[in-house]
């Protein structure tokens, strides 16, 4: 299947589409699923596509999921299949996820008599911040037929191709964000006593806010507070009226999540008030913690081990990244795992969201095999 998989991945890679705009990508997916004789449903969450293969014999329903969206950035790789669209790039490997799931569909549609139970393919829009997965779940993608277990995978540039990474329990973080505006009083830089300088308050706040993770969170728990953007001021001799700060807040448990939220606001209030200023604070909940079902993680590890040997399946620590696959796992048991796509010899070592990101395309047939093994084991097909 490799050449076919590479062609699909490159076609999508050259024509990246952003979240909820994956029109051509979803068209390509639907056409293939129809060719394979699957039941196809389009239009969920705008551009989502769902494929269904009903087995000849009764059994459970397993779902596998791929995301389809690209990122708003330029690709600088000099490869024949580089992005042809300025300002858009598949720099997170979602093109590979689509190709891999189509490969799994091609495989099972060639042996429909051996399938018992149902296999559902979920192609969702807008993983990169848009929460396409949440919309798919809300629109009932886990019903009709009701999904008993769900699996998703992400290509992973920190593991070599041929390896699988799996996490048990908490795997990825809840990712929330906040916007803070410190409301000072502007004026001439030479007369600070006639102003309320929000830049000074912001400076104090930035250092204070970093005491929260180190002093308020149990050292054995995980939390991140990062201020990623600070904006204020226009010139060297003007004290501005306002400074705006944007931040992200990450946690692996609901308790830490709430603790971070409330301490952040307390620290803001304390610091800003101590300078005699006011503020506007807006906290926005993002993706929840992604929690792998322990049994399902073990199933992935055991199924993949059968193909590649135990030593190539690595148990990984959780990451403070986030994924909207968490919304599926809130409803049904399942697991999210990683497919190594790193190839040092070929210089494929760049991280996600880098303008140099690429994958070792050996991960495409490899990913197909791993999903086939997981499905085989979950449905008890014993494909040889
Ligand atoms: Zn990404
Ligand atoms: Zn991604």
CSV table of C-alpha atoms and ligand atoms in Angstrom, one decimal:
chain,number,residue,atom,x,y,z
A,1,UNK,CA,0.0,0.0,0.0
A,2,UNK,CA,2.9,2.3,0.5
A,3,UNK,CA,3.0,4.1,-2.8
A,4,UNK,CA,-0.8,4.7,-2.7
A,5,UNK,CA,-0.5,6.1,0.9
A,6,UNK,CA,2.4,8.4,0.0
A,7,UNK,CA,0.4,9.8,-3.0
A,8,UNK,CA,-2.6,10.5,-0.8
A,9,UNK,CA,-0.5,12.1,1.9
A,10,UNK,CA,1.4,14.3,-0.6
A,11,UNK,CA,-1.8,15.4,-2.3
A,12,UNK,CA,-3.2,16.6,1.0
A,13,UNK,CA,0.2,18.0,2.1
A,14,UNK,CA,0.4,20.2,-1.1
A,15,UNK,CA,-3.2,21.5,-0.5
A,16,UNK,CA,-3.5,22.3,3.2
A,17,UNK,CA,-6.8,23.6,4.5
A,18,UNK,CA,-7.4,25.3,7.9
A,19,UNK,CA,-9.9,24.2,10.5
A,20,UNK,CA,-13.5,23.9,9.4
A,21,UNK,CA,-12.4,24.7,5.8
A,22,UNK,CA,-11.3,21.2,4.9
A,23,UNK,CA,-13.6,21.1,1.9
A,24,UNK,CA,-11.2,19.5,-0.7
A,25,UNK,CA,-9.7,17.2,1.9
A,26,UNK,CA,-13.1,15.9,3.0
A,27,UNK,CA,-14.1,15.4,-0.6
A,28,UNK,CA,-11.0,13.3,-1.3
A,29,UNK,CA,-11.8,11.2,1.8
A,30,UNK,CA,-15.4,10.7,0.9
A,31,UNK,CA,-14.6,9.6,-2.6
A,32,UNK,CA,-12.2,7.0,-1.4
A,33,UNK,CA,-14.5,5.7,1.3
A,34,UNK,CA,-17.3,5.4,-1.3
A,35,UNK,CA,-15.0,3.5,-3.6
A,36,UNK,CA,-14.3,1.1,-0.8
A,37,UNK,CA,-18.0,0.5,-0.4
A,38,UNK,CA,-18.4,2.0,3.0
A,39,UNK,CA,-21.5,3.9,4.3
A,40,UNK,CA,-20.4,7.6,4.1
A,41,UNK,CA,-21.8,10.5,6.0
A,42,UNK,CA,-20.7,14.0,5.3
A,43,UNK,CA,-21.3,17.4,6.8
A,44,UNK,CA,-20.8,16.7,10.5
A,45,UNK,CA,-19.1,19.7,12.1
A,46,UNK,CA,-19.2,21.4,8.7
A,47,UNK,CA,-16.5,19.4,7.0
A,48,UNK,CA,-16.3,16.1,9.0
A,49,UNK,CA,-16.6,12.8,7.3
A,50,UNK,CA,-17.7,9.5,8.8
A,51,UNK,CA,-17.3,6.1,7.2
A,52,UNK,CA,-18.9,2.9,8.5
A,53,UNK,CA,-18.2,-0.7,7.7
A,54,UNK,CA,-20.8,-3.1,9.0
A,55,UNK,CA,-19.4,-6.6,9.6
A,56,UNK,CA,-21.2,-9.7,8.3
A,57,UNK,CA,-21.3,-11.0,11.9
A,58,UNK,CA,-22.5,-9.2,15.0
A,59,UNK,CA,-20.0,-7.7,17.4
A,60,UNK,CA,-18.8,-4.5,19.1
A,61,UNK,CA,-18.3,-1.1,17.4
A,62,UNK,CA,-14.9,0.4,17.3
A,63,UNK,CA,-14.1,3.9,16.0
A,64,UNK,CA,-10.8,5.3,14.8
A,65,UNK,CA,-10.2,9.0,14.3
A,66,UNK,CA,-8.1,11.3,12.2
A,67,UNK,CA,-7.9,15.1,12.2
A,68,UNK,CA,-7.7,16.9,8.8
A,69,UNK,CA,-6.7,20.5,9.4
A,70,UNK,CA,-3.5,22.3,8.6
A,71,UNK,CA,-1.8,25.3,10.3
A,72,UNK,CA,-1.6,29.0,9.3
A,73,UNK,CA,2.1,29.2,8.5
A,74,UNK,CA,4.5,28.9,5.6
A,75,UNK,CA,6.4,25.8,4.8
A,76,UNK,CA,10.1,26.2,4.1
A,77,UNK,CA,11.0,22.6,3.2
A,78,UNK,CA,12.4,22.3,-0.3
A,79,UNK,CA,10.6,19.1,-1.3
A,80,UNK,CA,8.5,18.4,-4.4
A,81,UNK,CA,5.4,17.9,-2.3
A,82,UNK,CA,5.8,21.1,-0.3
A,83,UNK,CA,2.7,23.2,0.4
A,84,UNK,CA,1.4,25.0,-2.7
A,85,UNK,CA,-0.7,27.4,-0.6
A,86,UNK,CA,1.0,30.4,0.9
A,87,UNK,CA,0.4,30.8,4.6
A,88,UNK,CA,-0.9,27.2,5.1
A,89,UNK,CA,1.0,24.1,6.0
A,90,UNK,CA,0.5,20.6,7.3
A,91,UNK,CA,3.0,21.1,10.1
A,92,UNK,CA,1.4,18.7,12.5
A,93,UNK,CA,1.1,15.6,10.3
A,94,UNK,CA,-2.7,15.6,10.0
A,95,UNK,CA,-2.2,14.8,6.3
A,96,UNK,CA,-0.5,11.5,7.5
A,97,UNK,CA,-3.4,10.8,9.9
A,98,UNK,CA,-5.9,11.0,7.0
A,99,UNK,CA,-3.8,8.8,4.7
A,100,UNK,CA,-3.3,6.2,7.5
A,101,UNK,CA,-7.0,5.9,8.2
A,102,UNK,CA,-7.8,5.6,4.5
A,103,UNK,CA,-5.3,2.8,4.4
A,104,UNK,CA,-7.1,1.0,7.2
A,105,UNK,CA,-10.4,1.5,5.3
A,106,UNK,CA,-8.8,0.1,2.1
A,107,UNK,CA,-7.6,-3.0,4.1
A,108,UNK,CA,-10.8,-3.9,5.8
A,109,UNK,CA,-13.0,-3.2,2.8
A,110,UNK,CA,-11.0,-5.9,1.0
A,111,UNK,CA,-11.9,-8.5,3.6
A,112,UNK,CA,-15.5,-7.6,4.7
A,113,UNK,CA,-16.4,-11.2,5.4
A,114,UNK,CA,-13.8,-11.4,8.1
A,115,UNK,CA,-15.2,-8.4,10.0
A,116,UNK,CA,-17.5,-9.0,12.9
A,117,UNK,CA,-19.0,-5.9,14.6
A,118,UNK,CA,-18.6,-2.5,13.1
A,119,UNK,CA,-15.7,-0.2,12.2
A,120,UNK,CA,-16.3,3.5,12.2
A,121,UNK,CA,-13.9,6.0,10.6
A,122,UNK,CA,-14.0,9.5,12.0
A,123,UNK,CA,-12.4,12.3,10.0
A,124,UNK,CA,-12.8,15.5,12.0
A,125,UNK,CA,-12.1,19.1,11.2
A,126,UNK,CA,-10.3,21.7,13.3
A,127,UNK,CA,-8.1,20.0,15.9
A,128,UNK,CA,-5.7,22.9,16.1
A,129,UNK,CA,-7.7,25.0,18.5
A,130,UNK,CA,-11.1,24.9,16.9
A,131,UNK,CA,-12.4,21.9,18.9
A,132,UNK,CA,-13.7,20.0,15.9
A,133,UNK,CA,-13.7,16.9,18.0
A,134,UNK,CA,-16.1,18.4,20.5
A,135,UNK,CA,-18.5,19.4,17.7
A,136,UNK,CA,-18.4,15.9,16.2
A,137,UNK,CA,-19.2,14.4,19.6
A,138,UNK,CA,-22.0,16.9,20.2
A,139,UNK,CA,-23.5,16.1,16.7
A,140,UNK,CA,-23.6,12.4,17.7
A,141,UNK,CA,-20.6,10.8,15.9
A,142,UNK,CA,-20.4,8.3,18.8
A,143,UNK,CA,-24.0,7.1,18.2
A,144,UNK,CA,-25.7,5.1,15.4
A,145,UNK,CA,-24.2,2.6,15.9
A,146,UNK,CA,-23.1,3.4,19.4
A,147,UNK,CA,-19.3,3.3,19.6
A,148,UNK,CA,-17.9,1.0,22.3
A,149,UNK,CA,-14.3,2.1,22.0
A,150,UNK,CA,-12.4,4.8,20.2
A,151,UNK,CA,-8.7,5.0,19.2
A,152,UNK,CA,-6.6,7.8,17.8
A,153,UNK,CA,-3.0,8.3,17.0
A,154,UNK,CA,-0.6,11.1,16.2
A,155,UNK,CA,2.7,10.9,14.3
A,156,UNK,CA,5.4,11.7,16.8
A,157,UNK,CA,8.8,13.3,15.8
A,158,UNK,CA,10.5,12.4,19.0
A,159,UNK,CA,10.3,8.6,18.3
A,160,UNK,CA,12.0,6.9,15.4
A,161,UNK,CA,9.8,5.3,12.7
A,162,UNK,CA,8.8,1.8,13.6
A,163,UNK,CA,8.2,2.6,17.2
A,164,UNK,CA,4.9,3.2,19.1
A,165,UNK,CA,4.4,5.3,22.2
A,166,UNK,CA,1.6,4.8,24.6
A,167,UNK,CA,0.5,6.5,27.8
A,168,UNK,CA,-1.7,5.0,30.5
A,169,UNK,CA,-4.3,7.3,32.2
A,170,UNK,CA,-3.6,11.0,31.9
A,171,UNK,CA,-1.8,11.5,28.7
A,172,UNK,CA,-2.3,15.1,27.6
A,173,UNK,CA,-3.1,18.3,29.4
A,174,UNK,CA,-6.2,20.5,29.8
A,175,UNK,CA,-5.3,23.7,28.0
A,176,UNK,CA,-7.1,26.9,29.1
A,177,UNK,CA,-6.2,30.5,28.3
A,178,UNK,CA,-6.6,33.9,29.8
A,179,UNK,CA,-6.6,37.5,28.7
A,180,UNK,CA,-5.7,40.2,31.2
A,181,UNK,CA,-5.8,43.9,30.6
A,182,UNK,CA,-4.1,46.1,33.3
A,183,UNK,CA,-5.9,49.4,33.3
A,184,UNK,CA,-3.5,52.2,34.3
A,185,UNK,CA,-3.4,55.9,33.5
A,186,UNK,CA,-1.1,57.1,30.8
A,187,UNK,CA,1.0,60.2,30.5
A,188,UNK,CA,4.5,61.6,30.0
A,189,UNK,CA,7.4,59.2,30.8
A,190,UNK,CA,9.2,62.1,32.6
A,191,UNK,CA,6.3,62.5,35.0
A,192,UNK,CA,5.5,59.0,36.3
A,193,UNK,CA,4.0,60.4,39.5
A,194,UNK,CA,1.1,61.8,37.5
A,195,UNK,CA,0.4,58.4,35.9
A,196,UNK,CA,-0.4,54.8,36.9
A,197,UNK,CA,2.2,52.8,34.9
A,198,UNK,CA,0.7,49.5,33.7
A,199,UNK,CA,4.0,48.4,32.3
A,200,UNK,CA,5.6,48.3,35.8
A,201,UNK,CA,2.6,46.4,37.1
A,202,UNK,CA,2.8,43.9,34.3
A,203,UNK,CA,6.5,43.4,35.1
A,204,UNK,CA,5.8,42.6,38.7
A,205,UNK,CA,2.9,40.4,37.7
A,206,UNK,CA,4.9,38.3,35.3
A,207,UNK,CA,7.4,37.4,38.0
A,208,UNK,CA,4.7,36.8,40.7
A,209,UNK,CA,2.5,34.6,38.5
A,210,UNK,CA,5.4,32.1,38.2
A,211,UNK,CA,5.3,31.5,41.9
A,212,UNK,CA,1.9,29.7,41.5
A,213,UNK,CA,3.2,26.5,40.0
A,214,UNK,CA,6.3,26.4,42.2
A,215,UNK,CA,4.6,27.4,45.5
A,216,UNK,CA,0.9,26.4,45.3
A,217,UNK,CA,0.8,23.2,43.3
A,218,UNK,CA,1.9,19.9,44.8
A,219,UNK,CA,5.4,19.2,43.3
A,220,UNK,CA,4.2,15.7,42.4
A,221,UNK,CA,1.4,17.2,40.2
A,222,UNK,CA,1.8,19.0,36.9
A,223,UNK,CA,1.0,22.5,35.9
A,224,UNK,CA,2.1,25.2,33.5
A,225,UNK,CA,1.4,28.9,33.4
A,226,UNK,CA,3.0,30.6,30.4
A,227,UNK,CA,2.5,34.2,29.5
A,228,UNK,CA,2.9,34.1,25.7
A,229,UNK,CA,2.1,37.7,24.7
A,230,UNK,CA,2.6,41.1,26.3
A,231,UNK,CA,1.4,44.2,24.5
A,232,UNK,CA,1.4,47.8,25.6
A,233,UNK,CA,2.9,51.1,24.8
A,234,UNK,CA,3.8,53.0,21.7
A,235,UNK,CA,7.0,55.0,22.3
A,236,UNK,CA,10.0,55.4,24.6
A,237,UNK,CA,8.6,58.6,26.3
A,238,UNK,CA,5.0,57.6,26.8
A,239,UNK,CA,3.5,55.7,29.7
A,240,UNK,CA,0.5,53.8,28.2
A,241,UNK,CA,-3.0,53.5,29.5
A,242,UNK,CA,-3.1,49.8,29.3
A,243,UNK,CA,-1.1,46.6,29.0
A,244,UNK,CA,-2.6,43.3,27.7
A,245,UNK,CA,-1.2,39.9,28.6
A,246,UNK,CA,-2.2,36.6,27.1
A,247,UNK,CA,-1.4,33.3,28.8
A,248,UNK,CA,-2.0,29.6,28.6
A,249,UNK,CA,-2.7,27.4,31.7
A,250,UNK,CA,-2.1,23.6,31.5
A,251,UNK,CA,-2.9,20.9,34.0
A,252,UNK,CA,-3.4,17.1,34.2
A,253,UNK,CA,-6.2,17.1,36.8
A,254,UNK,CA,-9.4,18.9,37.4
A,255,UNK,CA,-8.2,19.9,40.9
A,256,UNK,CA,-5.0,21.5,39.6
A,257,UNK,CA,-7.0,23.1,36.8
A,258,UNK,CA,-9.3,24.9,39.3
A,259,UNK,CA,-6.5,25.8,41.7
A,260,UNK,CA,-4.5,27.4,38.9
A,261,UNK,CA,-7.5,29.4,37.7
A,262,UNK,CA,-8.3,30.8,41.1
A,263,UNK,CA,-4.7,31.5,42.2
A,264,UNK,CA,-4.0,33.3,38.9
A,265,UNK,CA,-6.9,35.7,39.5
A,266,UNK,CA,-5.8,36.2,43.2
A,267,UNK,CA,-2.3,37.1,42.2
A,268,UNK,CA,-3.5,39.4,39.5
A,269,UNK,CA,-5.8,41.2,41.9
A,270,UNK,CA,-3.1,41.5,44.6
A,271,UNK,CA,-0.4,42.8,42.3
A,272,UNK,CA,-2.6,45.2,40.2
A,273,UNK,CA,-4.4,46.6,43.3
A,274,UNK,CA,-1.1,47.2,45.0
A,275,UNK,CA,-0.3,49.6,42.2
A,276,UNK,CA,-3.7,51.3,42.6
A,277,UNK,CA,-4.9,50.0,39.3
A,278,UNK,CA,-7.8,48.0,38.0
A,279,UNK,CA,-8.0,45.2,35.5
A,280,UNK,CA,-10.1,43.1,33.2
A,281,UNK,CA,-9.6,39.3,33.4
A,282,UNK,CA,-11.1,36.7,31.1
A,283,UNK,CA,-10.4,33.0,31.6
A,284,UNK,CA,-11.5,30.6,28.9
A,285,UNK,CA,-11.7,26.9,29.3
A,286,UNK,CA,-10.1,24.9,26.4
A,287,UNK,CA,-9.6,21.2,25.7
A,288,UNK,CA,-10.0,19.0,28.8
A,289,UNK,CA,-7.4,16.5,30.1
A,290,UNK,CA,-7.0,13.6,27.7
A,291,UNK,CA,-7.3,10.4,29.8
A,292,UNK,CA,-6.5,7.1,28.2
A,293,UNK,CA,-8.4,4.1,29.5
A,294,UNK,CA,-5.8,1.9,31.2
A,295,UNK,CA,-7.2,-1.4,29.7
A,296,UNK,CA,-7.4,0.2,26.2
A,297,UNK,CA,-3.8,1.5,26.5
A,298,UNK,CA,-2.8,-2.0,27.4
A,299,UNK,CA,-4.7,-3.4,24.4
A,300,UNK,CA,-2.8,-1.0,22.1
A,301,UNK,CA,0.5,-2.0,23.6
A,302,UNK,CA,-0.3,-5.7,23.3
A,303,UNK,CA,-1.7,-5.5,19.7
A,304,UNK,CA,1.2,-3.4,18.5
A,305,UNK,CA,3.8,-5.6,20.2
A,306,UNK,CA,2.5,-8.6,18.2
A,307,UNK,CA,3.7,-6.8,15.1
A,308,UNK,CA,6.9,-5.1,16.1
A,309,UNK,CA,7.9,-6.7,19.4
A,310,UNK,CA,7.6,-5.4,22.9
A,311,UNK,CA,10.8,-3.4,22.8
A,312,UNK,CA,9.5,-1.1,20.1
A,313,UNK,CA,6.5,-0.1,22.2
A,314,UNK,CA,7.5,2.6,24.6
A,315,UNK,CA,5.5,3.8,27.6
A,316,UNK,CA,5.8,7.6,27.5
A,317,UNK,CA,5.3,10.2,30.2
A,318,UNK,CA,2.2,12.5,29.7
A,319,UNK,CA,2.8,15.7,27.8
A,320,UNK,CA,1.4,19.2,28.6
A,321,UNK,CA,0.3,19.5,25.0
A,322,UNK,CA,-3.5,19.2,24.4
A,323,UNK,CA,-5.7,17.4,21.9
A,324,UNK,CA,-9.4,17.5,21.3
A,325,UNK,CA,-9.4,13.7,21.1
A,326,UNK,CA,-10.1,14.2,24.9
A,327,UNK,CA,-13.7,14.9,24.1
A,328,UNK,CA,-14.2,11.4,22.6
A,329,UNK,CA,-12.5,9.8,25.6
A,330,UNK,CA,-14.9,11.7,27.9
A,331,UNK,CA,-17.7,9.6,26.4
A,332,UNK,CA,-16.3,6.2,25.6
A,333,UNK,CA,-13.2,4.3,26.7
A,334,UNK,CA,-10.3,4.3,24.3
A,335,UNK,CA,-6.7,5.3,23.9
A,336,UNK,CA,-4.6,7.8,22.1
A,337,UNK,CA,-1.1,6.7,21.0
A,338,UNK,CA,1.9,7.9,19.2
A,339,UNK,CA,3.5,6.7,15.9
A,340,UNK,CA,7.2,7.4,15.6
A,341,UNK,CA,8.0,9.4,12.4
A,342,UNK,CA,11.6,10.5,13.1
A,343,UNK,CA,14.4,9.7,10.7
A,344,UNK,CA,17.7,11.2,11.8
A,345,UNK,CA,19.6,10.0,8.7
A,346,UNK,CA,17.1,11.8,6.4
A,347,UNK,CA,17.1,14.9,8.6
A,348,UNK,CA,13.5,14.4,9.7
A,349,UNK,CA,13.9,15.6,13.2
A,350,UNK,CA,11.9,18.9,13.4
A,351,UNK,CA,9.2,19.3,16.0
A,352,UNK,CA,5.5,19.8,15.4
A,353,UNK,CA,4.4,23.3,14.1
A,354,UNK,CA,7.9,24.0,12.8
A,355,UNK,CA,8.1,25.3,9.3
A,356,UNK,CA,10.6,22.5,8.7
A,357,UNK,CA,8.3,19.7,10.0
A,358,UNK,CA,8.1,16.6,7.9
A,359,UNK,CA,7.5,12.9,8.4
A,360,UNK,CA,9.3,9.7,7.5
A,361,UNK,CA,6.7,8.3,5.1
A,362,UNK,CA,7.5,4.8,6.3
A,363,UNK,CA,5.1,5.8,9.2
A,364,UNK,CA,2.2,5.6,6.7
A,365,UNK,CA,2.1,1.8,6.1
A,366,UNK,CA,3.4,1.3,9.7
A,367,UNK,CA,0.5,3.3,11.1
A,368,UNK,CA,-2.0,1.3,9.0
A,369,UNK,CA,-0.6,-1.9,10.4
A,370,UNK,CA,-0.8,-0.7,13.9
A,371,UNK,CA,-4.5,0.4,13.6
A,372,UNK,CA,-5.3,-2.9,11.8
A,373,UNK,CA,-3.8,-4.8,14.7
A,374,UNK,CA,-5.7,-2.7,17.3
A,375,UNK,CA,-9.0,-3.2,15.5
A,376,UNK,CA,-8.2,-6.9,15.0
A,377,UNK,CA,-7.6,-7.4,18.7
A,378,UNK,CA,-10.5,-5.3,19.9
A,379,UNK,CA,-13.1,-7.0,17.7
A,380,UNK,CA,-11.5,-10.4,18.1
A,381,UNK,CA,-11.1,-11.0,14.4
A,382,UNK,CA,-7.9,-13.0,14.4
A,383,UNK,CA,-6.9,-11.9,10.9
A,384,UNK,CA,-3.8,-13.7,9.9
B,1,LIG,ZN1,-0.7,20.5,16.1
B,2,LIG,ZN1,-1.7,17.6,15.6
